């Protein structure tokens, strides 16, 4: 018998969001990990808020919502608020009831700025990695490092001379701008949209873009991100950030650090050795002599490091697919905060399977 196409709208609902989410949904183990980390961070949140005044968006709910934005590649916070209004799965993960009102997008953004000031993203990453069951998955001896370009939220047309000279773009929404014959550099020019972004190209034959540079340190046992940095895009940024992240590894035991050919320089190898790390860097022998010699390449672990370090490209691929191929934020502080949180989201996506197999 064919059912009738009639709308059945009830005045009351007796089914909670919890009952609507399947027991085997992938977000359930992720939320358990997130809730445990947020409970540990609760004292840190207290210091960010006044004891008096009107209650703001709870930081726990705000962070869960931002994680959803990374998990599902929601392109803007305004669209995120829209989905929170009707998506029961999103409501359940964030911790909103069926009838709870959704925040205004502007209010949500304003409250996110408070977490930026408290460096909450870095603390959240450290807290997730510090859970005993997660810490048991991490290698403390073998790591890989790499960097990637994060395209800035600024057009090359905004790259204007710092002294105010130069022709502005033509009239209209996307006016023409002729750069032929004009010499542009980061010393003489800056973006009017995001002055902290720098014009940079990754290699020969690649287009120059206004960008930042994101860096990640990955442990080699299960390819989880253990540290991140975001810096200005310069030719030395990758190696300088790598030294900083390796230096922050706790303990002073012997470790290995895998990297690609861009790190094959005498200074980088010397810096690694001074930190007690063996630089397992891919040799760059194109019209030059490699800084890596037989003292390193003769060990079987060198070949293993070169094979495993390629997995760091999976990290950058996921992060860019989650909305950071071209950032929606401006300034090193904001872009770096979101880069760190998105790296944490990458770990959270992978942890349930790793913990189940452990």
mmCIF file of C-alpha atoms in Angstrom:
data_model
loop_
_atom_site.group_PDB
_atom_site.id
_atom_site.type_symbol
_atom_site.label_atom_id
_atom_site.label_comp_id
_atom_site.label_asym_id
_atom_site.label_seq_id
_atom_site.Cartn_x
_atom_site.Cartn_y
_atom_site.Cartn_z
ATOM 1 C CA UNK A 1 0.000 0.000 0.000
ATOM 2 C CA UNK A 2 1.326 3.390 -0.962
ATOM 3 C CA UNK A 3 1.823 5.856 1.877
ATOM 4 C CA UNK A 4 0.330 9.332 1.628
ATOM 5 C CA UNK A 5 2.571 12.351 1.051
ATOM 6 C CA UNK A 6 1.406 14.370 4.030
ATOM 7 C CA UNK A 7 3.434 16.541 6.371
ATOM 8 C CA UNK A 8 3.400 15.380 9.975
ATOM 9 C CA UNK A 9 4.566 18.203 12.198
ATOM 10 C CA UNK A 10 4.393 17.599 15.923
ATOM 11 C CA UNK A 11 4.346 20.330 18.509
ATOM 12 C CA UNK A 12 6.683 18.460 20.841
ATOM 13 C CA UNK A 13 9.625 16.123 20.270
ATOM 14 C CA UNK A 14 10.400 13.349 22.719
ATOM 15 C CA UNK A 15 13.583 12.157 21.003
ATOM 16 C CA UNK A 16 16.894 13.723 22.023
ATOM 17 C CA UNK A 17 19.895 14.451 19.782
ATOM 18 C CA UNK A 18 21.732 11.676 21.625
ATOM 19 C CA UNK A 19 19.152 9.122 20.439
ATOM 20 C CA UNK A 20 19.344 10.383 16.865
ATOM 21 C CA UNK A 21 23.075 9.712 16.477
ATOM 22 C CA UNK A 22 23.891 6.058 15.656
ATOM 23 C CA UNK A 23 25.864 4.209 18.301
ATOM 24 C CA UNK A 24 28.611 3.383 15.780
ATOM 25 C CA UNK A 25 28.934 6.869 14.314
ATOM 26 C CA UNK A 26 32.620 7.881 13.798
ATOM 27 C CA UNK A 27 32.118 11.098 15.752
ATOM 28 C CA UNK A 28 31.283 9.277 18.992
ATOM 29 C CA UNK A 29 34.845 8.119 19.860
ATOM 30 C CA UNK A 30 36.192 11.479 18.662
ATOM 31 C CA UNK A 31 33.877 13.364 21.004
ATOM 32 C CA UNK A 32 34.987 11.170 23.925
ATOM 33 C CA UNK A 33 38.618 12.144 23.283
ATOM 34 C CA UNK A 34 37.683 15.814 22.856
ATOM 35 C CA UNK A 35 35.586 15.919 26.035
ATOM 36 C CA UNK A 36 38.401 14.391 28.073
ATOM 37 C CA UNK A 37 40.837 17.001 26.782
ATOM 38 C CA UNK A 38 38.422 19.887 27.380
ATOM 39 C CA UNK A 39 37.836 18.751 30.954
ATOM 40 C CA UNK A 40 41.584 18.933 31.602
ATOM 41 C CA UNK A 41 41.694 22.406 30.041
ATOM 42 C CA UNK A 42 38.801 23.767 32.123
ATOM 43 C CA UNK A 43 41.068 25.562 34.667
ATOM 44 C CA UNK A 44 42.884 27.285 31.790
ATOM 45 C CA UNK A 45 39.569 28.532 30.410
ATOM 46 C CA UNK A 46 38.727 30.123 33.760
ATOM 47 C CA UNK A 47 41.600 32.571 33.412
ATOM 48 C CA UNK A 48 40.298 33.842 30.070
ATOM 49 C CA UNK A 49 36.893 34.997 31.350
ATOM 50 C CA UNK A 50 35.700 37.575 33.846
ATOM 51 C CA UNK A 51 33.827 36.482 36.961
ATOM 52 C CA UNK A 52 31.087 39.045 36.315
ATOM 53 C CA UNK A 53 29.051 40.112 33.314
ATOM 54 C CA UNK A 54 26.886 38.358 30.768
ATOM 55 C CA UNK A 55 27.707 34.684 30.020
ATOM 56 C CA UNK A 56 29.457 34.180 26.693
ATOM 57 C CA UNK A 57 29.631 31.158 24.414
ATOM 58 C CA UNK A 58 31.165 28.310 26.454
ATOM 59 C CA UNK A 59 34.700 27.713 25.160
ATOM 60 C CA UNK A 60 34.078 23.964 25.089
ATOM 61 C CA UNK A 61 31.141 24.387 22.701
ATOM 62 C CA UNK A 62 33.071 26.899 20.617
ATOM 63 C CA UNK A 63 36.012 24.530 20.153
ATOM 64 C CA UNK A 64 33.742 21.595 19.288
ATOM 65 C CA UNK A 65 32.020 23.743 16.652
ATOM 66 C CA UNK A 66 35.359 24.769 15.132
ATOM 67 C CA UNK A 67 36.409 21.120 14.994
ATOM 68 C CA UNK A 68 33.231 20.331 13.056
ATOM 69 C CA UNK A 69 34.132 23.101 10.640
ATOM 70 C CA UNK A 70 37.429 21.307 9.953
ATOM 71 C CA UNK A 71 35.929 17.785 9.868
ATOM 72 C CA UNK A 72 33.275 18.710 7.292
ATOM 73 C CA UNK A 73 35.143 21.519 5.456
ATOM 74 C CA UNK A 74 32.470 24.099 6.232
ATOM 75 C CA UNK A 75 33.636 27.135 4.301
ATOM 76 C CA UNK A 76 32.637 29.895 6.724
ATOM 77 C CA UNK A 77 31.523 30.452 10.295
ATOM 78 C CA UNK A 78 28.287 31.929 9.024
ATOM 79 C CA UNK A 79 27.539 28.682 7.195
ATOM 80 C CA UNK A 80 28.613 26.753 10.300
ATOM 81 C CA UNK A 81 25.981 28.582 12.371
ATOM 82 C CA UNK A 82 23.396 27.836 9.690
ATOM 83 C CA UNK A 83 24.164 24.111 9.816
ATOM 84 C CA UNK A 84 24.124 24.106 13.604
ATOM 85 C CA UNK A 85 20.544 25.365 13.405
ATOM 86 C CA UNK A 86 19.188 22.353 11.503
ATOM 87 C CA UNK A 87 21.840 19.608 11.637
ATOM 88 C CA UNK A 88 21.096 17.349 14.624
ATOM 89 C CA UNK A 89 24.490 15.627 14.359
ATOM 90 C CA UNK A 90 26.233 18.986 14.678
ATOM 91 C CA UNK A 91 24.027 19.940 17.630
ATOM 92 C CA UNK A 92 24.831 16.697 19.403
ATOM 93 C CA UNK A 93 28.600 17.029 18.909
ATOM 94 C CA UNK A 94 28.692 20.661 20.050
ATOM 95 C CA UNK A 95 26.404 19.968 23.018
ATOM 96 C CA UNK A 96 23.286 21.914 22.034
ATOM 97 C CA UNK A 97 19.820 20.636 22.790
ATOM 98 C CA UNK A 98 17.068 20.380 20.180
ATOM 99 C CA UNK A 99 15.567 23.714 21.260
ATOM 100 C CA UNK A 100 18.735 25.667 22.067
ATOM 101 C CA UNK A 101 19.134 28.844 19.995
ATOM 102 C CA UNK A 102 22.160 29.093 17.710
ATOM 103 C CA UNK A 103 24.608 31.962 18.125
ATOM 104 C CA UNK A 104 24.967 34.833 15.720
ATOM 105 C CA UNK A 105 27.989 34.393 13.424
ATOM 106 C CA UNK A 106 29.468 37.726 14.514
ATOM 107 C CA UNK A 107 29.157 36.805 18.200
ATOM 108 C CA UNK A 108 30.762 33.439 17.484
ATOM 109 C CA UNK A 109 33.718 35.103 15.750
ATOM 110 C CA UNK A 110 34.136 37.608 18.578
ATOM 111 C CA UNK A 111 34.282 34.810 21.160
ATOM 112 C CA UNK A 112 36.832 32.915 19.059
ATOM 113 C CA UNK A 113 39.165 35.897 19.389
ATOM 114 C CA UNK A 114 39.289 35.333 23.160
ATOM 115 C CA UNK A 115 40.619 31.813 22.610
ATOM 116 C CA UNK A 116 43.182 33.206 20.197
ATOM 117 C CA UNK A 117 44.558 35.462 22.936
ATOM 118 C CA UNK A 118 44.866 32.482 25.289
ATOM 119 C CA UNK A 119 46.773 30.339 22.765
ATOM 120 C CA UNK A 120 44.123 27.690 23.310
ATOM 121 C CA UNK A 121 44.763 25.814 20.051
ATOM 122 C CA UNK A 122 48.343 24.888 21.020
ATOM 123 C CA UNK A 123 47.240 23.870 24.506
ATOM 124 C CA UNK A 124 44.434 21.767 23.039
ATOM 125 C CA UNK A 125 46.871 19.912 20.748
ATOM 126 C CA UNK A 126 49.220 19.264 23.674
ATOM 127 C CA UNK A 127 46.364 18.082 25.910
ATOM 128 C CA UNK A 128 45.070 15.603 23.318
ATOM 129 C CA UNK A 129 48.578 14.203 22.805
ATOM 130 C CA UNK A 130 49.116 14.095 26.561
ATOM 131 C CA UNK A 131 46.273 11.650 27.238
ATOM 132 C CA UNK A 132 47.854 8.375 28.439
ATOM 133 C CA UNK A 133 46.162 6.230 25.792
ATOM 134 C CA UNK A 134 47.286 8.626 23.034
ATOM 135 C CA UNK A 135 50.776 9.128 24.432
ATOM 136 C CA UNK A 136 51.345 5.370 24.227
ATOM 137 C CA UNK A 137 50.935 5.601 20.441
ATOM 138 C CA UNK A 138 53.644 8.213 19.939
ATOM 139 C CA UNK A 139 57.269 7.604 19.070
ATOM 140 C CA UNK A 140 59.780 9.636 21.071
ATOM 141 C CA UNK A 141 62.735 8.714 18.867
ATOM 142 C CA UNK A 142 61.810 9.060 15.196
ATOM 143 C CA UNK A 143 60.247 12.158 13.615
ATOM 144 C CA UNK A 144 59.694 13.863 10.265
ATOM 145 C CA UNK A 145 59.406 17.537 9.423
ATOM 146 C CA UNK A 146 58.163 19.532 6.452
ATOM 147 C CA UNK A 147 56.549 22.802 5.458
ATOM 148 C CA UNK A 148 53.800 23.918 3.080
ATOM 149 C CA UNK A 149 52.397 27.163 1.722
ATOM 150 C CA UNK A 150 49.072 28.433 3.043
ATOM 151 C CA UNK A 151 47.653 30.902 0.545
ATOM 152 C CA UNK A 152 46.693 34.187 2.188
ATOM 153 C CA UNK A 153 43.240 35.764 2.049
ATOM 154 C CA UNK A 154 44.580 38.524 -0.206
ATOM 155 C CA UNK A 155 44.826 39.118 -3.927
ATOM 156 C CA UNK A 156 48.111 39.831 -5.707
ATOM 157 C CA UNK A 157 46.399 43.021 -6.853
ATOM 158 C CA UNK A 158 46.586 44.199 -3.242
ATOM 159 C CA UNK A 159 50.396 43.881 -3.329
ATOM 160 C CA UNK A 160 51.177 47.586 -3.580
ATOM 161 C CA UNK A 161 54.281 49.746 -2.951
ATOM 162 C CA UNK A 162 54.727 50.576 0.720
ATOM 163 C CA UNK A 163 55.279 54.262 -0.083
ATOM 164 C CA UNK A 164 51.774 54.560 -1.534
ATOM 165 C CA UNK A 165 52.850 54.939 -5.150
ATOM 166 C CA UNK A 166 51.747 52.717 -7.990
ATOM 167 C CA UNK A 167 48.605 52.504 -10.031
ATOM 168 C CA UNK A 168 45.513 51.110 -8.298
ATOM 169 C CA UNK A 169 43.451 48.356 -9.962
ATOM 170 C CA UNK A 170 40.914 49.452 -12.524
ATOM 171 C CA UNK A 171 37.306 50.234 -11.614
ATOM 172 C CA UNK A 172 34.791 47.491 -10.945
ATOM 173 C CA UNK A 173 34.552 44.519 -8.638
ATOM 174 C CA UNK A 174 37.608 42.793 -10.140
ATOM 175 C CA UNK A 175 39.463 45.581 -11.901
ATOM 176 C CA UNK A 176 42.468 44.956 -14.134
ATOM 177 C CA UNK A 177 45.995 45.524 -12.886
ATOM 178 C CA UNK A 178 48.996 45.378 -15.225
ATOM 179 C CA UNK A 179 52.218 44.249 -13.484
ATOM 180 C CA UNK A 180 54.403 43.908 -16.591
ATOM 181 C CA UNK A 181 57.719 45.701 -16.256
ATOM 182 C CA UNK A 182 57.148 46.458 -12.561
ATOM 183 C CA UNK A 183 59.692 45.171 -10.049
ATOM 184 C CA UNK A 184 58.002 43.872 -6.916
ATOM 185 C CA UNK A 185 59.591 42.502 -3.770
ATOM 186 C CA UNK A 186 58.626 41.994 -0.139
ATOM 187 C CA UNK A 187 61.063 44.745 0.855
ATOM 188 C CA UNK A 188 59.322 47.440 -1.199
ATOM 189 C CA UNK A 189 55.751 46.124 -1.465
ATOM 190 C CA UNK A 190 53.088 44.821 0.946
ATOM 191 C CA UNK A 191 49.514 43.636 0.665
ATOM 192 C CA UNK A 192 46.900 46.195 1.624
ATOM 193 C CA UNK A 193 44.536 43.328 2.569
ATOM 194 C CA UNK A 194 46.978 41.371 4.758
ATOM 195 C CA UNK A 195 50.296 43.175 5.358
ATOM 196 C CA UNK A 196 51.755 40.102 7.116
ATOM 197 C CA UNK A 197 51.420 37.911 4.019
ATOM 198 C CA UNK A 198 54.501 37.666 1.805
ATOM 199 C CA UNK A 199 54.865 37.093 -1.920
ATOM 200 C CA UNK A 200 56.545 33.710 -2.334
ATOM 201 C CA UNK A 201 56.863 30.840 -4.758
ATOM 202 C CA UNK A 202 57.659 27.274 -3.764
ATOM 203 C CA UNK A 203 59.973 26.506 -6.663
ATOM 204 C CA UNK A 204 60.986 27.252 -10.239
ATOM 205 C CA UNK A 205 58.037 27.283 -12.603
ATOM 206 C CA UNK A 206 55.588 27.835 -9.746
ATOM 207 C CA UNK A 207 53.471 31.011 -9.527
ATOM 208 C CA UNK A 208 54.276 33.550 -6.830
ATOM 209 C CA UNK A 209 51.449 33.929 -4.307
ATOM 210 C CA UNK A 210 50.755 35.914 -1.190
ATOM 211 C CA UNK A 211 51.122 33.252 1.444
ATOM 212 C CA UNK A 212 52.173 32.079 4.865
ATOM 213 C CA UNK A 213 54.203 28.963 5.550
ATOM 214 C CA UNK A 214 52.911 26.181 7.790
ATOM 215 C CA UNK A 215 55.297 23.680 9.390
ATOM 216 C CA UNK A 216 54.588 20.326 11.030
ATOM 217 C CA UNK A 217 56.576 17.849 13.098
ATOM 218 C CA UNK A 218 55.275 14.274 12.782
ATOM 219 C CA UNK A 219 56.212 11.248 14.841
ATOM 220 C CA UNK A 220 56.980 8.274 12.628
ATOM 221 C CA UNK A 221 55.253 5.410 14.475
ATOM 222 C CA UNK A 222 51.672 6.339 13.601
ATOM 223 C CA UNK A 223 52.195 9.594 11.634
ATOM 224 C CA UNK A 224 50.515 11.866 14.178
ATOM 225 C CA UNK A 225 51.300 15.582 14.325
ATOM 226 C CA UNK A 226 53.122 16.481 17.545
ATOM 227 C CA UNK A 227 54.022 20.128 16.866
ATOM 228 C CA UNK A 228 53.194 22.876 14.377
ATOM 229 C CA UNK A 229 54.338 26.377 13.529
ATOM 230 C CA UNK A 230 53.141 29.090 11.165
ATOM 231 C CA UNK A 231 55.635 31.671 9.939
ATOM 232 C CA UNK A 232 56.145 34.248 7.240
ATOM 233 C CA UNK A 233 56.965 32.679 3.876
ATOM 234 C CA UNK A 234 60.739 32.973 3.414
ATOM 235 C CA UNK A 235 63.478 30.800 1.984
ATOM 236 C CA UNK A 236 64.834 29.988 5.446
ATOM 237 C CA UNK A 237 61.507 29.524 7.230
ATOM 238 C CA UNK A 238 61.272 25.742 6.790
ATOM 239 C CA UNK A 239 64.680 25.003 8.287
ATOM 240 C CA UNK A 240 64.385 27.585 11.069
ATOM 241 C CA UNK A 241 60.968 26.275 12.117
ATOM 242 C CA UNK A 242 62.265 22.684 12.009
ATOM 243 C CA UNK A 243 65.115 23.547 14.371
ATOM 244 C CA UNK A 244 62.663 25.271 16.724
ATOM 245 C CA UNK A 245 60.283 22.283 16.792
ATOM 246 C CA UNK A 246 63.045 19.706 17.258
ATOM 247 C CA UNK A 247 64.483 21.800 20.072
ATOM 248 C CA UNK A 248 61.073 21.671 21.802
ATOM 249 C CA UNK A 249 61.004 17.837 21.858
ATOM 250 C CA UNK A 250 61.231 16.823 25.540
ATOM 251 C CA UNK A 251 64.319 14.967 26.668
ATOM 252 C CA UNK A 252 67.811 14.954 25.258
ATOM 253 C CA UNK A 253 68.009 11.382 23.965
ATOM 254 C CA UNK A 254 69.154 10.455 20.474
ATOM 255 C CA UNK A 255 66.478 10.974 17.817
ATOM 256 C CA UNK A 256 66.158 10.965 14.029
ATOM 257 C CA UNK A 257 64.503 13.653 11.900
ATOM 258 C CA UNK A 258 63.469 12.858 8.341
ATOM 259 C CA UNK A 259 63.037 15.621 5.762
ATOM 260 C CA UNK A 260 63.078 16.279 2.014
ATOM 261 C CA UNK A 261 65.816 17.772 -0.154
ATOM 262 C CA UNK A 262 65.024 21.346 0.873
ATOM 263 C CA UNK A 263 66.643 20.601 4.244
ATOM 264 C CA UNK A 264 69.906 19.296 2.759
ATOM 265 C CA UNK A 265 72.162 22.135 3.903
ATOM 266 C CA UNK A 266 75.272 22.162 6.081
ATOM 267 C CA UNK A 267 73.706 24.542 8.599
ATOM 268 C CA UNK A 268 70.592 22.408 9.102
ATOM 269 C CA UNK A 269 72.536 19.164 9.481
ATOM 270 C CA UNK A 270 74.904 20.854 11.947
ATOM 271 C CA UNK A 271 71.986 22.263 13.954
ATOM 272 C CA UNK A 272 70.376 18.820 14.148
ATOM 273 C CA UNK A 273 73.592 17.237 15.368
ATOM 274 C CA UNK A 274 73.986 19.917 18.024
ATOM 275 C CA UNK A 275 70.490 18.969 19.286
ATOM 276 C CA UNK A 276 71.342 15.264 19.396
ATOM 277 C CA UNK A 277 69.324 14.472 16.268
ATOM 278 C CA UNK A 278 70.429 12.534 13.202
ATOM 279 C CA UNK A 279 69.284 14.410 10.101
ATOM 280 C CA UNK A 280 67.762 11.756 7.822
ATOM 281 C CA UNK A 281 67.456 14.203 4.941
ATOM 282 C CA UNK A 282 66.999 13.227 1.286
ATOM 283 C CA UNK A 283 70.230 13.977 -0.571
ATOM 284 C CA UNK A 284 70.196 16.876 -3.015
ATOM 285 C CA UNK A 285 72.966 16.242 -5.548
ATOM 286 C CA UNK A 286 71.721 18.470 -8.374
ATOM 287 C CA UNK A 287 74.870 20.376 -9.387
ATOM 288 C CA UNK A 288 76.006 20.411 -5.779
ATOM 289 C CA UNK A 289 77.420 18.264 -2.996
ATOM 290 C CA UNK A 290 75.038 16.852 -0.413
ATOM 291 C CA UNK A 291 75.524 17.674 3.266
ATOM 292 C CA UNK A 292 74.512 14.081 4.059
ATOM 293 C CA UNK A 293 77.388 11.622 3.805
ATOM 294 C CA UNK A 294 78.022 7.940 4.399
ATOM 295 C CA UNK A 295 77.944 8.355 8.172
ATOM 296 C CA UNK A 296 74.176 8.737 7.835
ATOM 297 C CA UNK A 297 73.218 6.875 4.643
ATOM 298 C CA UNK A 298 74.915 3.594 5.663
ATOM 299 C CA UNK A 299 72.369 2.957 8.420
ATOM 300 C CA UNK A 300 69.197 0.981 7.508
ATOM 301 C CA UNK A 301 67.152 3.478 9.521
ATOM 302 C CA UNK A 302 67.993 6.206 7.013
ATOM 303 C CA UNK A 303 66.082 4.422 4.252
ATOM 304 C CA UNK A 304 63.167 3.769 6.607
ATOM 305 C CA UNK A 305 62.992 7.443 7.591
ATOM 306 C CA UNK A 306 62.944 8.563 3.941
ATOM 307 C CA UNK A 307 60.067 6.211 3.225
ATOM 308 C CA UNK A 308 57.952 7.151 6.245
ATOM 309 C CA UNK A 309 58.553 10.912 6.097
ATOM 310 C CA UNK A 310 56.444 11.067 2.912
ATOM 311 C CA UNK A 311 53.371 10.533 5.099
ATOM 312 C CA UNK A 312 53.672 14.106 6.299
ATOM 313 C CA UNK A 313 52.295 15.081 2.888
ATOM 314 C CA UNK A 314 49.065 13.322 3.922
ATOM 315 C CA UNK A 315 48.873 15.700 6.879
ATOM 316 C CA UNK A 316 49.155 18.778 4.673
ATOM 317 C CA UNK A 317 46.734 17.329 2.123
ATOM 318 C CA UNK A 318 44.076 16.773 4.801
ATOM 319 C CA UNK A 319 44.634 20.181 6.403
ATOM 320 C CA UNK A 320 44.252 21.956 3.073
ATOM 321 C CA UNK A 321 41.164 19.939 2.236
ATOM 322 C CA UNK A 322 39.711 20.985 5.598
ATOM 323 C CA UNK A 323 39.720 24.629 4.525
ATOM 324 C CA UNK A 324 43.304 25.874 4.687
ATOM 325 C CA UNK A 325 44.313 25.647 1.053
ATOM 326 C CA UNK A 326 43.407 29.321 1.050
ATOM 327 C CA UNK A 327 42.901 30.653 4.548
ATOM 328 C CA UNK A 328 39.758 32.557 5.522
ATOM 329 C CA UNK A 329 41.649 34.593 8.128
ATOM 330 C CA UNK A 330 44.169 37.398 8.059
ATOM 331 C CA UNK A 331 47.359 37.861 10.056
ATOM 332 C CA UNK A 332 49.939 35.389 11.276
ATOM 333 C CA UNK A 333 48.299 34.979 14.698
ATOM 334 C CA UNK A 334 44.829 34.053 13.387
ATOM 335 C CA UNK A 335 46.053 31.864 10.527
ATOM 336 C CA UNK A 336 48.498 30.112 12.872
ATOM 337 C CA UNK A 337 45.742 29.478 15.433
ATOM 338 C CA UNK A 338 43.511 27.859 12.829
ATOM 339 C CA UNK A 339 46.440 25.884 11.387
ATOM 340 C CA UNK A 340 47.151 24.444 14.832
ATOM 341 C CA UNK A 341 43.494 23.590 15.493
ATOM 342 C CA UNK A 342 43.133 21.948 12.078
ATOM 343 C CA UNK A 343 46.254 19.856 12.725
ATOM 344 C CA UNK A 344 44.618 18.718 15.976
ATOM 345 C CA UNK A 345 41.476 17.825 14.005
ATOM 346 C CA UNK A 346 43.643 15.663 11.722
ATOM 347 C CA UNK A 347 44.936 13.745 14.740
ATOM 348 C CA UNK A 348 41.397 13.325 16.102
ATOM 349 C CA UNK A 349 40.181 11.860 12.814
ATOM 350 C CA UNK A 350 42.876 9.168 12.965
ATOM 351 C CA UNK A 351 42.948 8.391 16.679
ATOM 352 C CA UNK A 352 39.823 6.186 17.019
ATOM 353 C CA UNK A 353 41.177 3.545 14.618
ATOM 354 C CA UNK A 354 44.642 3.700 16.125
ATOM 355 C CA UNK A 355 43.296 3.304 19.653
ATOM 356 C CA UNK A 356 41.039 0.430 18.621
ATOM 357 C CA UNK A 357 43.975 -1.422 17.072
ATOM 358 C CA UNK A 358 46.324 -0.760 19.997
#
